[in-house]
């Protein structure tokens, strides 16, 4: 009851935004603004998780195919904040449903000339039909599964495009322990958080969805990103092998 009451208070406080969303005006406006917001926030976030990302992507090379050039697909590439962690010579395919990220993507590519962009596709993670079956050595998805329409559809596509023995890398903020105050505030903030996070949900049970999929291996651990009191602090990080 308290959660619902506080949700209503937040919605009332931010009433103009839900009204604009109902009128279909918020999404078109925020999709243009969101890349600029992420261009400012992504470097701050990257500094907080730099060591964790460096460790996570340190074994990417071992999944390279016979040509020893890693074919990597990134879902929800955004501003290209992960490019600095990818190995030299990496053949990169980028996807994002928001075309307004393109100029930031190109800027990141200029700053990371050790990478080779093969394709850039405007599409959601649930619909990767332009990428043939079994053609990718690795797929990367960071801070994306929180905002997709259907996690299972995305993971099904990941398994389809990965070659046998390929790996899926992830770093996602997730639901906190259900008995914690963090989870309480996640549930309170969820209805309005999506307006500022481009559909993002604070309380996704992403680990459970990963465990349901047909990966042969799942290497996953829980971390917290500072500041620890914010609802998006709980994360999972790791990789899964097809």
PDB file of C-alpha atoms in Angstrom:
ATOM      1  CA  UNK A   1       0.000   0.000   0.000  1.00  0.00           C
ATOM      2  CA  UNK A   2       2.850   2.375   0.875  1.00  0.00           C
ATOM      3  CA  UNK A   3       4.574   1.608  -2.442  1.00  0.00           C
ATOM      4  CA  UNK A   4       1.423   2.460  -4.397  1.00  0.00           C
ATOM      5  CA  UNK A   5       0.894   5.647  -2.384  1.00  0.00           C
ATOM      6  CA  UNK A   6       4.442   6.857  -3.016  1.00  0.00           C
ATOM      7  CA  UNK A   7       4.181   5.904  -6.700  1.00  0.00           C
ATOM      8  CA  UNK A   8       1.078   8.091  -7.007  1.00  0.00           C
ATOM      9  CA  UNK A   9       2.854  10.968  -5.234  1.00  0.00           C
ATOM     10  CA  UNK A  10       5.770  10.801  -7.696  1.00  0.00           C
ATOM     11  CA  UNK A  11       3.420  10.582 -10.664  1.00  0.00           C
ATOM     12  CA  UNK A  12       1.508  13.608  -9.401  1.00  0.00           C
ATOM     13  CA  UNK A  13       4.734  15.545  -8.887  1.00  0.00           C
ATOM     14  CA  UNK A  14       5.832  14.795 -12.452  1.00  0.00           C
ATOM     15  CA  UNK A  15       2.333  14.926 -13.936  1.00  0.00           C
ATOM     16  CA  UNK A  16       3.230  16.921 -17.102  1.00  0.00           C
ATOM     17  CA  UNK A  17       5.534  14.128 -18.308  1.00  0.00           C
ATOM     18  CA  UNK A  18       2.974  11.259 -18.155  1.00  0.00           C
ATOM     19  CA  UNK A  19       0.463  13.609 -19.827  1.00  0.00           C
ATOM     20  CA  UNK A  20       2.924  14.334 -22.652  1.00  0.00           C
ATOM     21  CA  UNK A  21       3.608  10.594 -22.929  1.00  0.00           C
ATOM     22  CA  UNK A  22      -0.120   9.843 -23.239  1.00  0.00           C
ATOM     23  CA  UNK A  23      -0.357  12.438 -25.999  1.00  0.00           C
ATOM     24  CA  UNK A  24       2.563  10.788 -27.807  1.00  0.00           C
ATOM     25  CA  UNK A  25       4.776  13.858 -27.466  1.00  0.00           C
ATOM     26  CA  UNK A  26       7.304  12.753 -24.840  1.00  0.00           C
ATOM     27  CA  UNK A  27       8.907   9.820 -26.689  1.00  0.00           C
ATOM     28  CA  UNK A  28       9.738  11.765 -29.851  1.00  0.00           C
ATOM     29  CA  UNK A  29      11.198  14.627 -27.802  1.00  0.00           C
ATOM     30  CA  UNK A  30      13.192  12.433 -25.409  1.00  0.00           C
ATOM     31  CA  UNK A  31      14.607  10.190 -28.142  1.00  0.00           C
ATOM     32  CA  UNK A  32      16.328  13.282 -29.530  1.00  0.00           C
ATOM     33  CA  UNK A  33      17.474  14.439 -26.089  1.00  0.00           C
ATOM     34  CA  UNK A  34      18.517  11.032 -24.703  1.00  0.00           C
ATOM     35  CA  UNK A  35      21.773  10.664 -26.721  1.00  0.00           C
ATOM     36  CA  UNK A  36      22.984  14.029 -25.365  1.00  0.00           C
ATOM     37  CA  UNK A  37      22.126  12.934 -21.818  1.00  0.00           C
ATOM     38  CA  UNK A  38      24.010   9.653 -22.295  1.00  0.00           C
ATOM     39  CA  UNK A  39      27.002  11.426 -23.853  1.00  0.00           C
ATOM     40  CA  UNK A  40      27.372  13.257 -20.520  1.00  0.00           C
ATOM     41  CA  UNK A  41      26.520  10.368 -18.178  1.00  0.00           C
ATOM     42  CA  UNK A  42      28.277   7.458 -19.924  1.00  0.00           C
ATOM     43  CA  UNK A  43      31.857   8.657 -19.216  1.00  0.00           C
ATOM     44  CA  UNK A  44      30.968   9.157 -15.529  1.00  0.00           C
ATOM     45  CA  UNK A  45      29.527   5.641 -15.343  1.00  0.00           C
ATOM     46  CA  UNK A  46      32.511   4.218 -17.230  1.00  0.00           C
ATOM     47  CA  UNK A  47      34.919   5.637 -14.663  1.00  0.00           C
ATOM     48  CA  UNK A  48      32.974   3.912 -11.889  1.00  0.00           C
ATOM     49  CA  UNK A  49      33.058   0.488 -13.558  1.00  0.00           C
ATOM     50  CA  UNK A  50      36.337   0.816 -15.479  1.00  0.00           C
ATOM     51  CA  UNK A  51      38.113  -2.035 -13.669  1.00  0.00           C
ATOM     52  CA  UNK A  52      35.081  -4.300 -13.880  1.00  0.00           C
ATOM     53  CA  UNK A  53      34.703  -3.700 -17.627  1.00  0.00           C
ATOM     54  CA  UNK A  54      38.412  -4.163 -18.212  1.00  0.00           C
ATOM     55  CA  UNK A  55      38.274  -7.504 -16.423  1.00  0.00           C
ATOM     56  CA  UNK A  56      35.033  -8.554 -18.126  1.00  0.00           C
ATOM     57  CA  UNK A  57      36.298  -7.949 -21.667  1.00  0.00           C
ATOM     58  CA  UNK A  58      39.849  -9.183 -21.026  1.00  0.00           C
ATOM     59  CA  UNK A  59      39.112 -12.640 -22.461  1.00  0.00           C
ATOM     60  CA  UNK A  60      37.254 -11.513 -25.596  1.00  0.00           C
ATOM     61  CA  UNK A  61      40.159 -12.550 -27.828  1.00  0.00           C
ATOM     62  CA  UNK A  62      39.816 -16.203 -26.889  1.00  0.00           C
ATOM     63  CA  UNK A  63      36.440 -16.331 -28.653  1.00  0.00           C
ATOM     64  CA  UNK A  64      37.858 -15.171 -31.997  1.00  0.00           C
ATOM     65  CA  UNK A  65      37.150 -17.525 -34.904  1.00  0.00           C
ATOM     66  CA  UNK A  66      39.610 -19.271 -37.247  1.00  0.00           C
ATOM     67  CA  UNK A  67      40.586 -15.957 -38.891  1.00  0.00           C
ATOM     68  CA  UNK A  68      41.649 -14.750 -35.395  1.00  0.00           C
ATOM     69  CA  UNK A  69      39.694 -11.547 -36.059  1.00  0.00           C
ATOM     70  CA  UNK A  70      36.905 -11.226 -33.520  1.00  0.00           C
ATOM     71  CA  UNK A  71      33.458 -10.679 -35.033  1.00  0.00           C
ATOM     72  CA  UNK A  72      31.585  -8.744 -32.381  1.00  0.00           C
ATOM     73  CA  UNK A  73      28.004  -7.516 -32.266  1.00  0.00           C
ATOM     74  CA  UNK A  74      27.020  -4.850 -29.750  1.00  0.00           C
ATOM     75  CA  UNK A  75      23.308  -4.467 -29.001  1.00  0.00           C
ATOM     76  CA  UNK A  76      22.277  -0.974 -27.954  1.00  0.00           C
ATOM     77  CA  UNK A  77      25.644   0.558 -28.780  1.00  0.00           C
ATOM     78  CA  UNK A  78      24.530   4.077 -27.888  1.00  0.00           C
ATOM     79  CA  UNK A  79      27.515   6.435 -27.717  1.00  0.00           C
ATOM     80  CA  UNK A  80      30.094   3.643 -28.122  1.00  0.00           C
ATOM     81  CA  UNK A  81      31.193   3.756 -24.504  1.00  0.00           C
ATOM     82  CA  UNK A  82      32.508   0.165 -24.632  1.00  0.00           C
ATOM     83  CA  UNK A  83      34.759   0.609 -27.686  1.00  0.00           C
ATOM     84  CA  UNK A  84      37.907   1.312 -25.672  1.00  0.00           C
ATOM     85  CA  UNK A  85      37.691  -2.166 -24.110  1.00  0.00           C
ATOM     86  CA  UNK A  86      37.522  -4.133 -27.378  1.00  0.00           C
ATOM     87  CA  UNK A  87      40.668  -5.791 -28.807  1.00  0.00           C
ATOM     88  CA  UNK A  88      42.503  -4.337 -31.831  1.00  0.00           C
ATOM     89  CA  UNK A  89      41.280  -5.532 -35.223  1.00  0.00           C
ATOM     90  CA  UNK A  90      37.839  -6.307 -33.883  1.00  0.00           C
ATOM     91  CA  UNK A  91      35.208  -6.473 -36.664  1.00  0.00           C
ATOM     92  CA  UNK A  92      32.311  -4.585 -35.163  1.00  0.00           C
ATOM     93  CA  UNK A  93      28.594  -4.606 -35.908  1.00  0.00           C
ATOM     94  CA  UNK A  94      26.562  -2.022 -33.986  1.00  0.00           C
ATOM     95  CA  UNK A  95      22.823  -1.878 -33.420  1.00  0.00           C
ATOM     96  CA  UNK A  96      20.641   0.660 -31.677  1.00  0.00           C
ATOM     97  CA  UNK A  97      16.936   1.478 -32.072  1.00  0.00           C
ATOM     98  CA  UNK A  98      17.610   5.225 -31.726  1.00  0.00           C
ATOM     99  CA  UNK A  99      19.109   6.783 -34.908  1.00  0.00           C
ATOM    100  CA  UNK A 100      19.949   9.966 -32.980  1.00  0.00           C
ATOM    101  CA  UNK A 101      22.975   8.208 -31.445  1.00  0.00           C
ATOM    102  CA  UNK A 102      24.766   8.058 -34.798  1.00  0.00           C
ATOM    103  CA  UNK A 103      26.914  11.197 -34.496  1.00  0.00           C
ATOM    104  CA  UNK A 104      28.117  10.093 -31.048  1.00  0.00           C
ATOM    105  CA  UNK A 105      28.861   6.625 -32.413  1.00  0.00           C
ATOM    106  CA  UNK A 106      30.987   8.066 -35.225  1.00  0.00           C
ATOM    107  CA  UNK A 107      32.843  10.275 -32.745  1.00  0.00           C
ATOM    108  CA  UNK A 108      33.695   7.210 -30.617  1.00  0.00           C
ATOM    109  CA  UNK A 109      34.922   5.339 -33.685  1.00  0.00           C
ATOM    110  CA  UNK A 110      37.289   8.207 -34.515  1.00  0.00           C
ATOM    111  CA  UNK A 111      38.659   7.954 -30.980  1.00  0.00           C
ATOM    112  CA  UNK A 112      39.033   4.162 -31.232  1.00  0.00           C
ATOM    113  CA  UNK A 113      40.757   3.544 -34.545  1.00  0.00           C
ATOM    114  CA  UNK A 114      41.827   0.056 -33.424  1.00  0.00           C
ATOM    115  CA  UNK A 115      38.296  -1.087 -34.344  1.00  0.00           C
ATOM    116  CA  UNK A 116      36.766  -1.730 -37.740  1.00  0.00           C
ATOM    117  CA  UNK A 117      33.063  -0.956 -38.143  1.00  0.00           C
ATOM    118  CA  UNK A 118      31.480  -3.532 -40.462  1.00  0.00           C
ATOM    119  CA  UNK A 119      27.828  -2.568 -40.099  1.00  0.00           C
ATOM    120  CA  UNK A 120      25.662  -0.132 -38.163  1.00  0.00           C
ATOM    121  CA  UNK A 121      21.981  -1.054 -38.009  1.00  0.00           C
ATOM    122  CA  UNK A 122      19.048   0.896 -36.568  1.00  0.00           C
ATOM    123  CA  UNK A 123      17.020  -1.862 -34.927  1.00  0.00           C
ATOM    124  CA  UNK A 124      15.917  -3.180 -31.562  1.00  0.00           C
ATOM    125  CA  UNK A 125      17.567  -6.115 -29.810  1.00  0.00           C
ATOM    126  CA  UNK A 126      14.429  -8.179 -30.350  1.00  0.00           C
ATOM    127  CA  UNK A 127      14.763  -7.932 -34.136  1.00  0.00           C
ATOM    128  CA  UNK A 128      18.248  -8.716 -35.476  1.00  0.00           C
ATOM    129  CA  UNK A 129      17.006 -10.265 -38.716  1.00  0.00           C
ATOM    130  CA  UNK A 130      19.654  -8.406 -40.763  1.00  0.00           C
ATOM    131  CA  UNK A 131      22.351 -10.453 -39.027  1.00  0.00           C
ATOM    132  CA  UNK A 132      22.653 -14.061 -40.295  1.00  0.00           C
ATOM    133  CA  UNK A 133      22.559 -17.082 -38.000  1.00  0.00           C
ATOM    134  CA  UNK A 134      25.781 -18.150 -36.292  1.00  0.00           C
ATOM    135  CA  UNK A 135      27.967 -15.351 -37.679  1.00  0.00           C
ATOM    136  CA  UNK A 136      29.135 -13.668 -34.471  1.00  0.00           C
ATOM    137  CA  UNK A 137      31.958 -14.723 -32.151  1.00  0.00           C
ATOM    138  CA  UNK A 138      30.731 -12.460 -29.361  1.00  0.00           C
ATOM    139  CA  UNK A 139      27.702 -10.329 -28.513  1.00  0.00           C
ATOM    140  CA  UNK A 140      27.876  -7.468 -25.993  1.00  0.00           C
ATOM    141  CA  UNK A 141      24.962  -5.877 -24.172  1.00  0.00           C
ATOM    142  CA  UNK A 142      25.494  -3.348 -21.364  1.00  0.00           C
ATOM    143  CA  UNK A 143      22.723  -1.358 -19.643  1.00  0.00           C
ATOM    144  CA  UNK A 144      20.281  -2.416 -22.352  1.00  0.00           C
ATOM    145  CA  UNK A 145      18.270  -5.379 -21.050  1.00  0.00           C
ATOM    146  CA  UNK A 146      16.702  -3.066 -18.455  1.00  0.00           C
ATOM    147  CA  UNK A 147      14.861  -1.171 -21.187  1.00  0.00           C
ATOM    148  CA  UNK A 148      14.041  -3.706 -23.925  1.00  0.00           C
ATOM    149  CA  UNK A 149      10.425  -4.729 -24.459  1.00  0.00           C
ATOM    150  CA  UNK A 150      11.146  -8.451 -24.010  1.00  0.00           C
ATOM    151  CA  UNK A 151      14.379  -9.842 -22.520  1.00  0.00           C
ATOM    152  CA  UNK A 152      13.676 -13.390 -23.691  1.00  0.00           C
ATOM    153  CA  UNK A 153      13.236 -12.278 -27.316  1.00  0.00           C
ATOM    154  CA  UNK A 154      16.574 -10.434 -27.160  1.00  0.00           C
ATOM    155  CA  UNK A 155      18.386 -13.436 -25.668  1.00  0.00           C
ATOM    156  CA  UNK A 156      16.805 -15.717 -28.277  1.00  0.00           C
ATOM    157  CA  UNK A 157      18.231 -13.467 -30.984  1.00  0.00           C
ATOM    158  CA  UNK A 158      21.615 -13.463 -29.223  1.00  0.00           C
ATOM    159  CA  UNK A 159      21.727 -17.267 -29.302  1.00  0.00           C
ATOM    160  CA  UNK A 160      20.686 -17.292 -32.950  1.00  0.00           C
ATOM    161  CA  UNK A 161      23.427 -14.938 -34.189  1.00  0.00           C
ATOM    162  CA  UNK A 162      26.198 -16.453 -32.036  1.00  0.00           C
ATOM    163  CA  UNK A 163      28.257 -19.263 -33.515  1.00  0.00           C
ATOM    164  CA  UNK A 164      28.544 -22.440 -31.392  1.00  0.00           C
ATOM    165  CA  UNK A 165      31.083 -21.685 -28.660  1.00  0.00           C
ATOM    166  CA  UNK A 166      30.568 -17.922 -28.990  1.00  0.00           C
ATOM    167  CA  UNK A 167      29.971 -15.748 -25.934  1.00  0.00           C
ATOM    168  CA  UNK A 168      27.430 -13.199 -24.735  1.00  0.00           C
ATOM    169  CA  UNK A 169      28.819 -10.445 -22.455  1.00  0.00           C
ATOM    170  CA  UNK A 170      26.550  -8.444 -20.165  1.00  0.00           C
ATOM    171  CA  UNK A 171      26.610  -5.728 -17.510  1.00  0.00           C
ATOM    172  CA  UNK A 172      23.154  -4.746 -16.279  1.00  0.00           C
ATOM    173  CA  UNK A 173      21.547  -3.057 -13.307  1.00  0.00           C
ATOM    174  CA  UNK A 174      18.927  -5.377 -11.819  1.00  0.00           C
ATOM    175  CA  UNK A 175      16.343  -5.837  -9.094  1.00  0.00           C
ATOM    176  CA  UNK A 176      17.716  -5.761  -5.561  1.00  0.00           C
ATOM    177  CA  UNK A 177      16.977  -8.390  -2.921  1.00  0.00           C
ATOM    178  CA  UNK A 178      13.206  -8.320  -2.420  1.00  0.00           C
ATOM    179  CA  UNK A 179      13.542  -7.856   1.344  1.00  0.00           C
ATOM    180  CA  UNK A 180      15.754  -4.765   0.997  1.00  0.00           C
ATOM    181  CA  UNK A 181      14.948  -1.063   1.155  1.00  0.00           C
ATOM    182  CA  UNK A 182      16.636  -0.708  -2.242  1.00  0.00           C
ATOM    183  CA  UNK A 183      13.997  -2.957  -3.806  1.00  0.00           C
ATOM    184  CA  UNK A 184      11.270  -0.961  -2.054  1.00  0.00           C
ATOM    185  CA  UNK A 185      12.529   2.251  -3.658  1.00  0.00           C
ATOM    186  CA  UNK A 186      13.010   0.515  -7.005  1.00  0.00           C
ATOM    187  CA  UNK A 187       9.300  -0.351  -7.022  1.00  0.00           C
ATOM    188  CA  UNK A 188       8.358   3.174  -5.942  1.00  0.00           C
ATOM    189  CA  UNK A 189      10.432   4.826  -8.682  1.00  0.00           C
ATOM    190  CA  UNK A 190       9.757   2.333 -11.504  1.00  0.00           C
ATOM    191  CA  UNK A 191       6.637   3.968 -13.017  1.00  0.00           C
ATOM    192  CA  UNK A 192       8.354   7.335 -13.534  1.00  0.00           C
ATOM    193  CA  UNK A 193      11.948   6.110 -14.043  1.00  0.00           C
ATOM    194  CA  UNK A 194      11.040   4.771 -17.496  1.00  0.00           C
ATOM    195  CA  UNK A 195      10.362   8.303 -18.756  1.00  0.00           C
ATOM    196  CA  UNK A 196      13.938   9.388 -18.045  1.00  0.00           C
ATOM    197  CA  UNK A 197      15.684   6.121 -18.923  1.00  0.00           C
ATOM    198  CA  UNK A 198      14.088   5.568 -22.343  1.00  0.00           C
ATOM    199  CA  UNK A 199      11.883   2.736 -21.071  1.00  0.00           C
ATOM    200  CA  UNK A 200      14.317   1.556 -18.383  1.00  0.00           C
ATOM    201  CA  UNK A 201      13.003  -0.575 -15.505  1.00  0.00           C
ATOM    202  CA  UNK A 202      14.776  -0.673 -12.141  1.00  0.00           C
ATOM    203  CA  UNK A 203      13.401  -4.040 -11.030  1.00  0.00           C
ATOM    204  CA  UNK A 204      14.150  -6.413 -13.918  1.00  0.00           C
ATOM    205  CA  UNK A 205      14.993  -9.988 -12.864  1.00  0.00           C
ATOM    206  CA  UNK A 206      17.583 -10.324 -15.635  1.00  0.00           C
ATOM    207  CA  UNK A 207      19.554 -13.129 -13.966  1.00  0.00           C
ATOM    208  CA  UNK A 208      16.488 -15.391 -13.962  1.00  0.00           C
ATOM    209  CA  UNK A 209      15.987 -14.820 -17.685  1.00  0.00           C
ATOM    210  CA  UNK A 210      19.645 -15.650 -18.406  1.00  0.00           C
ATOM    211  CA  UNK A 211      19.345 -18.855 -16.383  1.00  0.00           C
ATOM    212  CA  UNK A 212      16.324 -19.969 -18.423  1.00  0.00           C
ATOM    213  CA  UNK A 213      18.166 -19.749 -21.749  1.00  0.00           C
ATOM    214  CA  UNK A 214      20.110 -22.552 -23.428  1.00  0.00           C
ATOM    215  CA  UNK A 215      23.625 -21.312 -22.699  1.00  0.00           C
ATOM    216  CA  UNK A 216      26.164 -24.086 -22.070  1.00  0.00           C
ATOM    217  CA  UNK A 217      27.987 -21.936 -19.468  1.00  0.00           C
ATOM    218  CA  UNK A 218      26.948 -18.937 -17.382  1.00  0.00           C
ATOM    219  CA  UNK A 219      29.585 -16.938 -15.513  1.00  0.00           C
ATOM    220  CA  UNK A 220      27.810 -14.288 -13.440  1.00  0.00           C
ATOM    221  CA  UNK A 221      28.459 -12.256 -10.320  1.00  0.00           C
ATOM    222  CA  UNK A 222      26.705  -9.459  -8.444  1.00  0.00           C
ATOM    223  CA  UNK A 223      28.271  -6.048  -7.904  1.00  0.00           C
ATOM    224  CA  UNK A 224      27.099  -2.659  -6.624  1.00  0.00           C
ATOM    225  CA  UNK A 225      27.930   0.591  -8.390  1.00  0.00           C
ATOM    226  CA  UNK A 226      28.396   3.755  -6.339  1.00  0.00           C
ATOM    227  CA  UNK A 227      26.597   5.576  -4.882  1.00  0.00           C
ATOM    228  CA  UNK A 228      25.175   2.521  -3.151  1.00  0.00           C
ATOM    229  CA  UNK A 229      21.963   4.246  -2.040  1.00  0.00           C
ATOM    230  CA  UNK A 230      20.586   4.846  -5.546  1.00  0.00           C
ATOM    231  CA  UNK A 231      17.969   2.356  -6.872  1.00  0.00           C
ATOM    232  CA  UNK A 232      20.139   1.416  -9.872  1.00  0.00           C
ATOM    233  CA  UNK A 233      23.150   0.359  -7.759  1.00  0.00           C
ATOM    234  CA  UNK A 234      22.664  -3.464  -7.869  1.00  0.00           C
ATOM    235  CA  UNK A 235      24.243  -4.954 -11.015  1.00  0.00           C
ATOM    236  CA  UNK A 236      25.071  -8.308 -12.563  1.00  0.00           C
ATOM    237  CA  UNK A 237      28.179  -8.745 -14.717  1.00  0.00           C
ATOM    238  CA  UNK A 238      29.569 -11.695 -16.635  1.00  0.00           C
ATOM    239  CA  UNK A 239      29.382 -13.735 -19.820  1.00  0.00           C
ATOM    240  CA  UNK A 240      27.538 -16.789 -21.121  1.00  0.00           C
ATOM    241  CA  UNK A 241      28.777 -19.307 -23.701  1.00  0.00           C
ATOM    242  CA  UNK A 242      26.536 -20.777 -26.384  1.00  0.00           C
TER     243      UNK A 242
END
